[in-house]
Amino acid sequence: MEQEKLGKVIEAAKLYYLLDHNQNEIAKILGVSRPTVSRLLQLAKEKGIVQINIIDPTEDVENLAAKLENKFNLKRAIVTPIPQFENHIIKNYLGEKAALFLDEIVKDQDIIGVTWGTTLYHIAVELKQKFVKDVKVVQLKGGVSHAETNNYASEILYLFGKAYNTTPLNLPLPAIVDHVVVKQAMEADRHINKILELGKMANIALFTIGSIKKDSLLFQMGYFTDSDQKVLNEKAVGDICSRFFDKNGEICDDGLNGRTLGVKLEDLRKKEYSILVAGGPNKIDGIYGALKGQYANVLITDQFTAKYLLDKNS
């Protein structure tokens, strides 16, 4: 195709598919007839300049779930169809699915460990009351912040306690402290140690992935020094319970990890249900790293994220 005609094909395609002009408007802009515009758009499709993908949100999510279970050796994968790949929409759908799964598995005398953040809040508001006995709910990581950003920690604990008829136990500490000796002193407290041990004993752990972005909740809470942020930006793909790992699921900053309060990543591998609830374009690398590290045996995600994870090899 000659260069001039190719240019017109591309321009017509951009005007039609990106800028939403109709064919009459494009004809006026390009100084050609309407049938010519129609032929230009047809050429754009024939030459592969325009590729149309139809996303069907009712596609076989059970098949995607089975493939995830097989690839990552999961006890269970749950994939929910979503209409758009946008964070606020994803969290609504994942919250509903995770709450239904908890209703299915929670039984008498379970210990449920929870974290905080917007994803966990969406789960908490969807919880159904279940009449179980002697269930304990415990916070898996500190939630005291240096900033005024709301991490929903208290709301999440209240809603979980209400759903399972129990008084939840919060961890009244920062997630990360400035010095290891400060952490050691806090852990030596009898009350704090009891909560940390209960988190370690929890047979159900519920958590999400934090993304490595300055506007993510953990980064807004004022925990990190400039040197911390530099290391995380270079190596980390995400965090679970404020413990940061690389693309292979390995802890990427031992110094920072040593100043972090709460459940350890290796403890998550021992849970009956270690439930990762996450999806979205900013979390794909983090989810993949977490699954490679085998920190979750249950994954609840959306169909778009599921496909990316299945296609991803490194």
mmCIF file of C-alpha atoms in Angstrom:
data_model
loop_
_atom_site.group_PDB
_atom_site.id
_atom_site.type_symbol
_atom_site.label_atom_id
_atom_site.label_comp_id
_atom_site.label_asym_id
_atom_site.label_seq_id
_atom_site.Cartn_x
_atom_site.Cartn_y
_atom_site.Cartn_z
ATOM 1 C CA MET A 1 0.000 0.000 0.000
ATOM 2 C CA GLU A 2 1.395 3.399 -0.949
ATOM 3 C CA GLN A 3 2.435 5.662 1.900
ATOM 4 C CA GLU A 4 -0.175 8.368 1.276
ATOM 5 C CA LYS A 5 -3.055 5.881 1.277
ATOM 6 C CA LEU A 6 -1.689 4.133 4.368
ATOM 7 C CA GLY A 7 -1.614 7.482 6.142
ATOM 8 C CA LYS A 8 -5.296 8.061 5.302
ATOM 9 C CA VAL A 9 -6.232 4.563 6.500
ATOM 10 C CA ILE A 10 -4.509 5.157 9.853
ATOM 11 C CA GLU A 11 -5.986 8.654 10.235
ATOM 12 C CA ALA A 12 -9.510 7.426 9.444
ATOM 13 C CA ALA A 13 -9.111 4.565 11.939
ATOM 14 C CA LYS A 14 -7.945 6.911 14.718
ATOM 15 C CA LEU A 15 -10.801 9.349 14.074
ATOM 16 C CA TYR A 16 -13.374 6.542 14.113
ATOM 17 C CA TYR A 17 -12.138 4.179 16.822
ATOM 18 C CA LEU A 18 -10.277 6.507 19.190
ATOM 19 C CA LEU A 19 -12.027 9.856 18.809
ATOM 20 C CA ASP A 20 -15.573 8.573 18.151
ATOM 21 C CA HIS A 21 -16.239 10.581 14.997
ATOM 22 C CA ASN A 22 -18.908 9.168 12.677
ATOM 23 C CA GLN A 23 -18.177 8.419 9.031
ATOM 24 C CA ASN A 24 -19.810 11.618 7.728
ATOM 25 C CA GLU A 25 -17.616 13.719 10.050
ATOM 26 C CA ILE A 26 -14.491 11.830 8.981
ATOM 27 C CA ALA A 27 -15.370 12.387 5.295
ATOM 28 C CA LYS A 28 -15.450 16.157 5.896
ATOM 29 C CA ILE A 29 -12.194 16.135 7.900
ATOM 30 C CA LEU A 30 -10.311 14.098 5.279
ATOM 31 C CA GLY A 31 -12.003 15.736 2.267
ATOM 32 C CA VAL A 32 -13.260 12.427 0.829
ATOM 33 C CA SER A 33 -16.647 10.795 0.275
ATOM 34 C CA ARG A 34 -18.434 8.737 2.909
ATOM 35 C CA PRO A 35 -18.080 5.462 0.900
ATOM 36 C CA THR A 36 -14.326 6.144 0.743
ATOM 37 C CA VAL A 37 -14.231 6.417 4.542
ATOM 38 C CA SER A 38 -16.043 3.087 4.775
ATOM 39 C CA ARG A 39 -13.455 1.470 2.493
ATOM 40 C CA LEU A 40 -10.562 3.010 4.515
ATOM 41 C CA LEU A 41 -11.964 1.552 7.752
ATOM 42 C CA GLN A 42 -12.418 -1.851 6.117
ATOM 43 C CA LEU A 43 -8.799 -1.743 4.927
ATOM 44 C CA ALA A 44 -7.675 -0.869 8.463
ATOM 45 C CA LYS A 45 -9.212 -4.128 9.695
ATOM 46 C CA GLU A 46 -7.947 -6.216 6.789
ATOM 47 C CA LYS A 47 -4.352 -4.997 7.227
ATOM 48 C CA GLY A 48 -4.399 -5.563 11.003
ATOM 49 C CA ILE A 49 -4.101 -1.831 11.776
ATOM 50 C CA VAL A 50 -7.333 -2.167 13.739
ATOM 51 C CA GLN A 51 -7.883 -5.333 15.769
ATOM 52 C CA ILE A 52 -11.208 -5.817 17.494
ATOM 53 C CA ASN A 53 -11.443 -8.008 20.600
ATOM 54 C CA ILE A 54 -14.810 -8.810 22.129
ATOM 55 C CA ILE A 55 -14.594 -9.480 25.857
ATOM 56 C CA ASP A 56 -17.396 -11.688 27.138
ATOM 57 C CA PRO A 57 -17.671 -11.345 30.938
ATOM 58 C CA THR A 58 -19.741 -14.556 31.054
ATOM 59 C CA GLU A 59 -16.877 -16.637 29.646
ATOM 60 C CA ASP A 60 -15.905 -19.916 31.294
ATOM 61 C CA VAL A 61 -14.470 -18.688 34.590
ATOM 62 C CA GLU A 62 -14.530 -22.231 35.996
ATOM 63 C CA ASN A 63 -12.082 -23.279 33.304
ATOM 64 C CA LEU A 64 -9.797 -20.358 34.174
ATOM 65 C CA ALA A 65 -10.014 -21.313 37.861
ATOM 66 C CA ALA A 66 -9.051 -24.920 37.123
ATOM 67 C CA LYS A 67 -6.041 -23.766 35.098
ATOM 68 C CA LEU A 68 -4.913 -21.465 37.934
ATOM 69 C CA GLU A 69 -5.200 -24.313 40.450
ATOM 70 C CA ASN A 70 -3.092 -26.520 38.219
ATOM 71 C CA LYS A 71 -0.423 -23.933 37.354
ATOM 72 C CA PHE A 72 0.098 -22.633 40.892
ATOM 73 C CA ASN A 73 -0.767 -25.786 42.882
ATOM 74 C CA LEU A 74 -3.691 -24.087 44.651
ATOM 75 C CA LYS A 75 -6.259 -25.702 46.916
ATOM 76 C CA ARG A 76 -8.891 -23.467 45.351
ATOM 77 C CA ALA A 77 -9.124 -20.686 42.773
ATOM 78 C CA ILE A 78 -12.237 -18.566 42.364
ATOM 79 C CA VAL A 79 -12.552 -16.353 39.294
ATOM 80 C CA THR A 80 -15.332 -13.786 39.104
ATOM 81 C CA PRO A 81 -16.402 -12.170 35.830
ATOM 82 C CA ILE A 82 -16.219 -8.374 35.887
ATOM 83 C CA PRO A 83 -17.507 -5.928 33.268
ATOM 84 C CA GLN A 84 -14.491 -3.582 33.338
ATOM 85 C CA PHE A 85 -10.841 -3.931 34.348
ATOM 86 C CA GLU A 86 -10.911 -1.018 36.805
ATOM 87 C CA ASN A 87 -9.826 -1.122 40.450
ATOM 88 C CA HIS A 88 -13.006 0.201 42.094
ATOM 89 C CA ILE A 89 -15.153 -2.229 40.100
ATOM 90 C CA ILE A 90 -12.801 -5.171 40.720
ATOM 91 C CA LYS A 91 -12.844 -4.672 44.505
ATOM 92 C CA ASN A 92 -16.645 -4.719 44.635
ATOM 93 C CA TYR A 93 -16.856 -8.032 42.798
ATOM 94 C CA LEU A 94 -13.938 -9.633 44.664
ATOM 95 C CA GLY A 95 -15.381 -8.511 47.997
ATOM 96 C CA GLU A 96 -18.640 -10.300 47.296
ATOM 97 C CA LYS A 97 -16.927 -13.523 46.140
ATOM 98 C CA ALA A 98 -14.529 -13.613 49.108
ATOM 99 C CA ALA A 99 -17.379 -13.062 51.591
ATOM 100 C CA LEU A 100 -19.320 -15.970 50.036
ATOM 101 C CA PHE A 101 -16.252 -18.213 50.247
ATOM 102 C CA LEU A 102 -15.769 -17.373 53.922
ATOM 103 C CA ASP A 103 -19.426 -18.155 54.590
ATOM 104 C CA GLU A 104 -18.776 -21.552 53.007
ATOM 105 C CA ILE A 105 -15.661 -22.470 55.017
ATOM 106 C CA VAL A 106 -15.839 -20.776 58.460
ATOM 107 C CA LYS A 107 -16.735 -23.230 61.220
ATOM 108 C CA ASP A 108 -16.743 -23.428 65.034
ATOM 109 C CA GLN A 109 -13.421 -22.642 66.766
ATOM 110 C CA ASP A 110 -11.730 -21.215 63.672
ATOM 111 C CA ILE A 111 -9.156 -18.473 64.106
ATOM 112 C CA ILE A 112 -9.452 -15.915 61.295
ATOM 113 C CA GLY A 113 -6.505 -13.607 60.665
ATOM 114 C CA VAL A 114 -7.267 -10.442 58.688
ATOM 115 C CA THR A 115 -5.262 -7.519 57.355
ATOM 116 C CA TRP A 116 -6.526 -4.053 56.425
ATOM 117 C CA GLY A 117 -7.031 -1.849 53.365
ATOM 118 C CA THR A 118 -9.748 -1.141 50.808
ATOM 119 C CA THR A 119 -9.969 -4.686 49.413
ATOM 120 C CA LEU A 120 -10.446 -6.166 52.893
ATOM 121 C CA TYR A 121 -13.028 -3.477 53.648
ATOM 122 C CA HIS A 122 -15.038 -4.485 50.563
ATOM 123 C CA ILE A 123 -14.994 -8.073 51.854
ATOM 124 C CA ALA A 124 -16.020 -7.049 55.352
ATOM 125 C CA VAL A 125 -19.091 -5.086 54.247
ATOM 126 C CA GLU A 126 -20.306 -8.108 52.223
ATOM 127 C CA LEU A 127 -20.023 -10.632 55.078
ATOM 128 C CA LYS A 128 -23.144 -12.539 56.074
ATOM 129 C CA GLN A 129 -23.745 -13.307 59.720
ATOM 130 C CA LYS A 130 -22.963 -16.941 60.455
ATOM 131 C CA PHE A 131 -23.931 -18.568 63.726
ATOM 132 C CA VAL A 132 -20.694 -20.254 64.701
ATOM 133 C CA LYS A 133 -19.211 -20.829 68.153
ATOM 134 C CA ASP A 134 -15.856 -19.812 69.633
ATOM 135 C CA VAL A 135 -14.505 -18.187 66.473
ATOM 136 C CA LYS A 136 -11.647 -15.727 66.990
ATOM 137 C CA VAL A 137 -10.778 -12.817 64.689
ATOM 138 C CA VAL A 138 -7.296 -11.319 64.944
ATOM 139 C CA GLN A 139 -5.413 -8.599 63.097
ATOM 140 C CA LEU A 140 -2.347 -9.973 61.298
ATOM 141 C CA LYS A 141 -0.352 -6.753 61.029
ATOM 142 C CA GLY A 142 -0.127 -3.418 62.787
ATOM 143 C CA GLY A 143 -2.341 -0.642 61.488
ATOM 144 C CA VAL A 144 -1.294 2.483 63.403
ATOM 145 C CA SER A 145 -0.351 5.152 60.888
ATOM 146 C CA HIS A 146 1.916 8.207 60.812
ATOM 147 C CA ALA A 147 -0.591 9.886 58.486
ATOM 148 C CA GLU A 148 -4.311 10.645 58.508
ATOM 149 C CA THR A 149 -5.030 8.145 55.721
ATOM 150 C CA ASN A 150 -7.857 5.745 56.618
ATOM 151 C CA ASN A 151 -6.776 2.106 56.339
ATOM 152 C CA TYR A 152 -10.191 0.780 57.495
ATOM 153 C CA ALA A 153 -8.534 -1.436 60.131
ATOM 154 C CA SER A 154 -11.082 -0.755 62.889
ATOM 155 C CA GLU A 155 -14.093 -1.009 60.547
ATOM 156 C CA ILE A 156 -12.851 -4.336 59.144
ATOM 157 C CA LEU A 157 -12.337 -5.854 62.599
ATOM 158 C CA TYR A 158 -15.749 -4.624 63.794
ATOM 159 C CA LEU A 159 -17.565 -6.107 60.767
ATOM 160 C CA PHE A 160 -15.738 -9.436 61.012
ATOM 161 C CA GLY A 161 -16.494 -9.620 64.727
ATOM 162 C CA LYS A 162 -20.157 -8.856 64.093
ATOM 163 C CA ALA A 163 -20.431 -11.498 61.348
ATOM 164 C CA TYR A 164 -18.961 -14.265 63.510
ATOM 165 C CA ASN A 165 -20.293 -13.187 66.908
ATOM 166 C CA THR A 166 -16.909 -12.528 68.500
ATOM 167 C CA THR A 167 -14.830 -9.705 69.930
ATOM 168 C CA PRO A 168 -11.953 -9.129 67.499
ATOM 169 C CA LEU A 169 -8.392 -8.559 68.643
ATOM 170 C CA ASN A 170 -6.529 -5.650 67.087
ATOM 171 C CA LEU A 171 -2.765 -5.188 66.922
ATOM 172 C CA PRO A 172 -2.338 -1.625 68.252
ATOM 173 C CA LEU A 173 1.032 -1.006 66.601
ATOM 174 C CA PRO A 174 2.521 0.449 63.431
ATOM 175 C CA ALA A 175 3.089 -2.034 60.599
ATOM 176 C CA ILE A 176 6.733 -0.934 60.357
ATOM 177 C CA VAL A 177 8.950 0.776 62.947
ATOM 178 C CA ASP A 178 12.180 2.735 62.553
ATOM 179 C CA HIS A 179 14.513 0.394 64.454
ATOM 180 C CA VAL A 180 14.728 -3.346 65.105
ATOM 181 C CA VAL A 181 15.173 -2.763 68.840
ATOM 182 C CA VAL A 182 11.828 -0.945 68.929
ATOM 183 C CA LYS A 183 10.166 -3.926 67.283
ATOM 184 C CA GLN A 184 11.831 -6.329 69.722
ATOM 185 C CA ALA A 185 10.626 -4.275 72.682
ATOM 186 C CA MET A 186 7.060 -4.267 71.368
ATOM 187 C CA GLU A 187 7.088 -8.015 70.724
ATOM 188 C CA ALA A 188 8.320 -8.623 74.275
ATOM 189 C CA ASP A 189 5.107 -7.138 75.697
ATOM 190 C CA ARG A 190 2.907 -9.954 77.055
ATOM 191 C CA HIS A 191 -0.327 -8.632 75.515
ATOM 192 C CA ILE A 192 1.243 -7.945 72.114
ATOM 193 C CA ASN A 193 2.980 -11.323 72.071
ATOM 194 C CA LYS A 194 -0.334 -13.081 72.731
ATOM 195 C CA ILE A 195 -1.951 -11.357 69.705
ATOM 196 C CA LEU A 196 1.037 -12.127 67.469
ATOM 197 C CA GLU A 197 0.961 -15.784 68.497
ATOM 198 C CA LEU A 198 -2.782 -15.964 67.822
ATOM 199 C CA GLY A 199 -2.139 -14.604 64.337
ATOM 200 C CA LYS A 200 0.493 -17.279 63.829
ATOM 201 C CA MET A 201 -1.993 -19.939 64.988
ATOM 202 C CA ALA A 202 -4.841 -18.712 62.737
ATOM 203 C CA ASN A 203 -6.024 -21.470 60.419
ATOM 204 C CA ILE A 204 -7.623 -18.938 58.043
ATOM 205 C CA ALA A 205 -5.628 -15.938 56.803
ATOM 206 C CA LEU A 206 -7.195 -13.332 54.543
ATOM 207 C CA PHE A 207 -5.042 -10.783 52.741
ATOM 208 C CA THR A 208 -4.429 -8.865 49.534
ATOM 209 C CA ILE A 209 -1.430 -7.585 47.589
ATOM 210 C CA GLY A 210 -0.135 -4.062 48.050
ATOM 211 C CA SER A 211 1.093 -2.452 44.843
ATOM 212 C CA ILE A 212 4.419 -0.596 44.549
ATOM 213 C CA LYS A 213 2.967 2.812 43.812
ATOM 214 C CA LYS A 214 3.303 6.062 45.743
ATOM 215 C CA ASP A 215 -0.488 6.442 45.823
ATOM 216 C CA SER A 216 -1.043 2.974 47.330
ATOM 217 C CA LEU A 217 -2.330 2.944 50.896
ATOM 218 C CA LEU A 218 0.818 1.670 52.620
ATOM 219 C CA PHE A 219 2.999 4.269 50.897
ATOM 220 C CA GLN A 220 0.630 7.045 51.991
ATOM 221 C CA MET A 221 0.952 6.057 55.640
ATOM 222 C CA GLY A 222 4.422 7.521 56.163
ATOM 223 C CA TYR A 223 6.306 4.341 57.085
ATOM 224 C CA PHE A 224 9.175 4.561 54.603
ATOM 225 C CA THR A 225 12.419 6.487 54.475
ATOM 226 C CA ASP A 226 13.804 7.631 51.109
ATOM 227 C CA SER A 227 16.285 4.719 51.121
ATOM 228 C CA ASP A 228 13.450 2.257 51.849
ATOM 229 C CA GLN A 229 11.495 3.564 48.884
ATOM 230 C CA LYS A 230 14.538 3.380 46.603
ATOM 231 C CA VAL A 231 15.083 -0.323 47.369
ATOM 232 C CA LEU A 232 11.384 -1.139 46.994
ATOM 233 C CA ASN A 233 11.085 0.661 43.671
ATOM 234 C CA GLU A 234 14.103 -1.255 42.341
ATOM 235 C CA LYS A 235 13.228 -4.773 43.524
ATOM 236 C CA ALA A 236 9.743 -5.215 44.950
ATOM 237 C CA VAL A 237 6.675 -6.313 42.992
ATOM 238 C CA GLY A 238 4.281 -6.164 45.942
ATOM 239 C CA ASP A 239 3.713 -6.800 49.623
ATOM 240 C CA ILE A 240 1.642 -9.047 51.825
ATOM 241 C CA CYS A 241 1.134 -7.844 55.390
ATOM 242 C CA SER A 242 3.713 -5.079 54.689
ATOM 243 C CA ARG A 243 6.395 -7.642 53.871
ATOM 244 C CA PHE A 244 7.832 -6.866 50.444
ATOM 245 C CA PHE A 245 8.949 -9.495 47.952
ATOM 246 C CA ASP A 246 10.412 -9.669 44.455
ATOM 247 C CA LYS A 247 9.140 -11.379 41.283
ATOM 248 C CA ASN A 248 10.240 -14.778 42.627
ATOM 249 C CA GLY A 249 8.469 -14.315 45.954
ATOM 250 C CA GLU A 250 11.706 -13.691 47.887
ATOM 251 C CA ILE A 251 11.925 -10.993 50.576
ATOM 252 C CA CYS A 252 13.647 -8.070 48.846
ATOM 253 C CA ASP A 253 14.844 -6.012 51.852
ATOM 254 C CA ASP A 254 15.905 -7.933 54.969
ATOM 255 C CA GLY A 255 16.450 -4.705 56.914
ATOM 256 C CA LEU A 256 12.917 -3.467 56.285
ATOM 257 C CA ASN A 257 11.483 -6.921 56.902
ATOM 258 C CA GLY A 258 13.281 -6.995 60.258
ATOM 259 C CA ARG A 259 11.440 -3.818 61.292
ATOM 260 C CA THR A 260 8.000 -5.122 60.265
ATOM 261 C CA LEU A 261 5.459 -6.217 62.879
ATOM 262 C CA GLY A 262 2.949 -8.959 62.225
ATOM 263 C CA VAL A 263 2.627 -12.352 60.606
ATOM 264 C CA LYS A 264 5.635 -13.649 58.652
ATOM 265 C CA LEU A 265 5.243 -14.772 55.055
ATOM 266 C CA GLU A 266 6.526 -18.270 55.805
ATOM 267 C CA ASP A 267 3.728 -18.658 58.388
ATOM 268 C CA LEU A 268 1.133 -18.139 55.646
ATOM 269 C CA ARG A 269 2.321 -21.321 53.923
ATOM 270 C CA LYS A 270 1.199 -23.360 56.943
ATOM 271 C CA LYS A 271 -2.420 -22.161 57.043
ATOM 272 C CA GLU A 272 -5.380 -24.405 56.289
ATOM 273 C CA TYR A 273 -6.716 -21.542 54.171
ATOM 274 C CA SER A 274 -4.284 -18.843 53.087
ATOM 275 C CA ILE A 275 -6.586 -16.657 50.985
ATOM 276 C CA LEU A 276 -5.250 -14.048 48.568
ATOM 277 C CA VAL A 277 -7.925 -11.676 47.261
ATOM 278 C CA ALA A 278 -6.587 -9.398 44.526
ATOM 279 C CA GLY A 279 -6.922 -8.285 40.935
ATOM 280 C CA GLY A 280 -6.212 -5.411 38.607
ATOM 281 C CA PRO A 281 -3.421 -4.168 36.343
ATOM 282 C CA ASN A 282 -1.253 -2.815 39.196
ATOM 283 C CA LYS A 283 -1.278 -6.100 41.101
ATOM 284 C CA ILE A 284 -0.533 -8.748 38.469
ATOM 285 C CA ASP A 285 3.227 -8.903 39.142
ATOM 286 C CA GLY A 286 2.616 -8.923 42.900
ATOM 287 C CA ILE A 287 0.054 -11.730 42.699
ATOM 288 C CA TYR A 288 2.381 -13.751 40.483
ATOM 289 C CA GLY A 289 5.300 -13.276 42.911
ATOM 290 C CA ALA A 290 3.110 -14.260 45.866
ATOM 291 C CA LEU A 291 1.951 -17.430 44.102
ATOM 292 C CA LYS A 292 5.539 -18.322 43.154
ATOM 293 C CA GLY A 293 6.451 -17.876 46.815
ATOM 294 C CA GLN A 294 3.532 -20.193 47.712
ATOM 295 C CA TYR A 295 2.146 -17.756 50.275
ATOM 296 C CA ALA A 296 -1.463 -18.466 49.234
ATOM 297 C CA ASN A 297 -3.317 -21.722 48.675
ATOM 298 C CA VAL A 298 -6.563 -19.962 47.705
ATOM 299 C CA LEU A 299 -6.785 -17.199 45.084
ATOM 300 C CA ILE A 300 -9.851 -15.044 44.463
ATOM 301 C CA THR A 301 -9.470 -12.836 41.386
ATOM 302 C CA ASP A 302 -11.158 -11.602 38.183
ATOM 303 C CA GLN A 303 -11.094 -13.111 34.689
ATOM 304 C CA PHE A 304 -8.726 -10.515 33.203
ATOM 305 C CA THR A 305 -6.132 -10.944 35.956
ATOM 306 C CA ALA A 306 -6.549 -14.731 35.722
ATOM 307 C CA LYS A 307 -5.669 -14.665 32.011
ATOM 308 C CA TYR A 308 -2.606 -12.480 32.589
ATOM 309 C CA LEU A 309 -1.395 -14.857 35.318
ATOM 310 C CA LEU A 310 -1.873 -17.894 33.089
ATOM 311 C CA ASP A 311 0.033 -16.227 30.231
ATOM 312 C CA LYS A 312 2.851 -14.990 32.463
ATOM 313 C CA ASN A 313 6.054 -17.055 32.725
ATOM 314 C CA SER A 314 8.516 -14.790 34.564
#
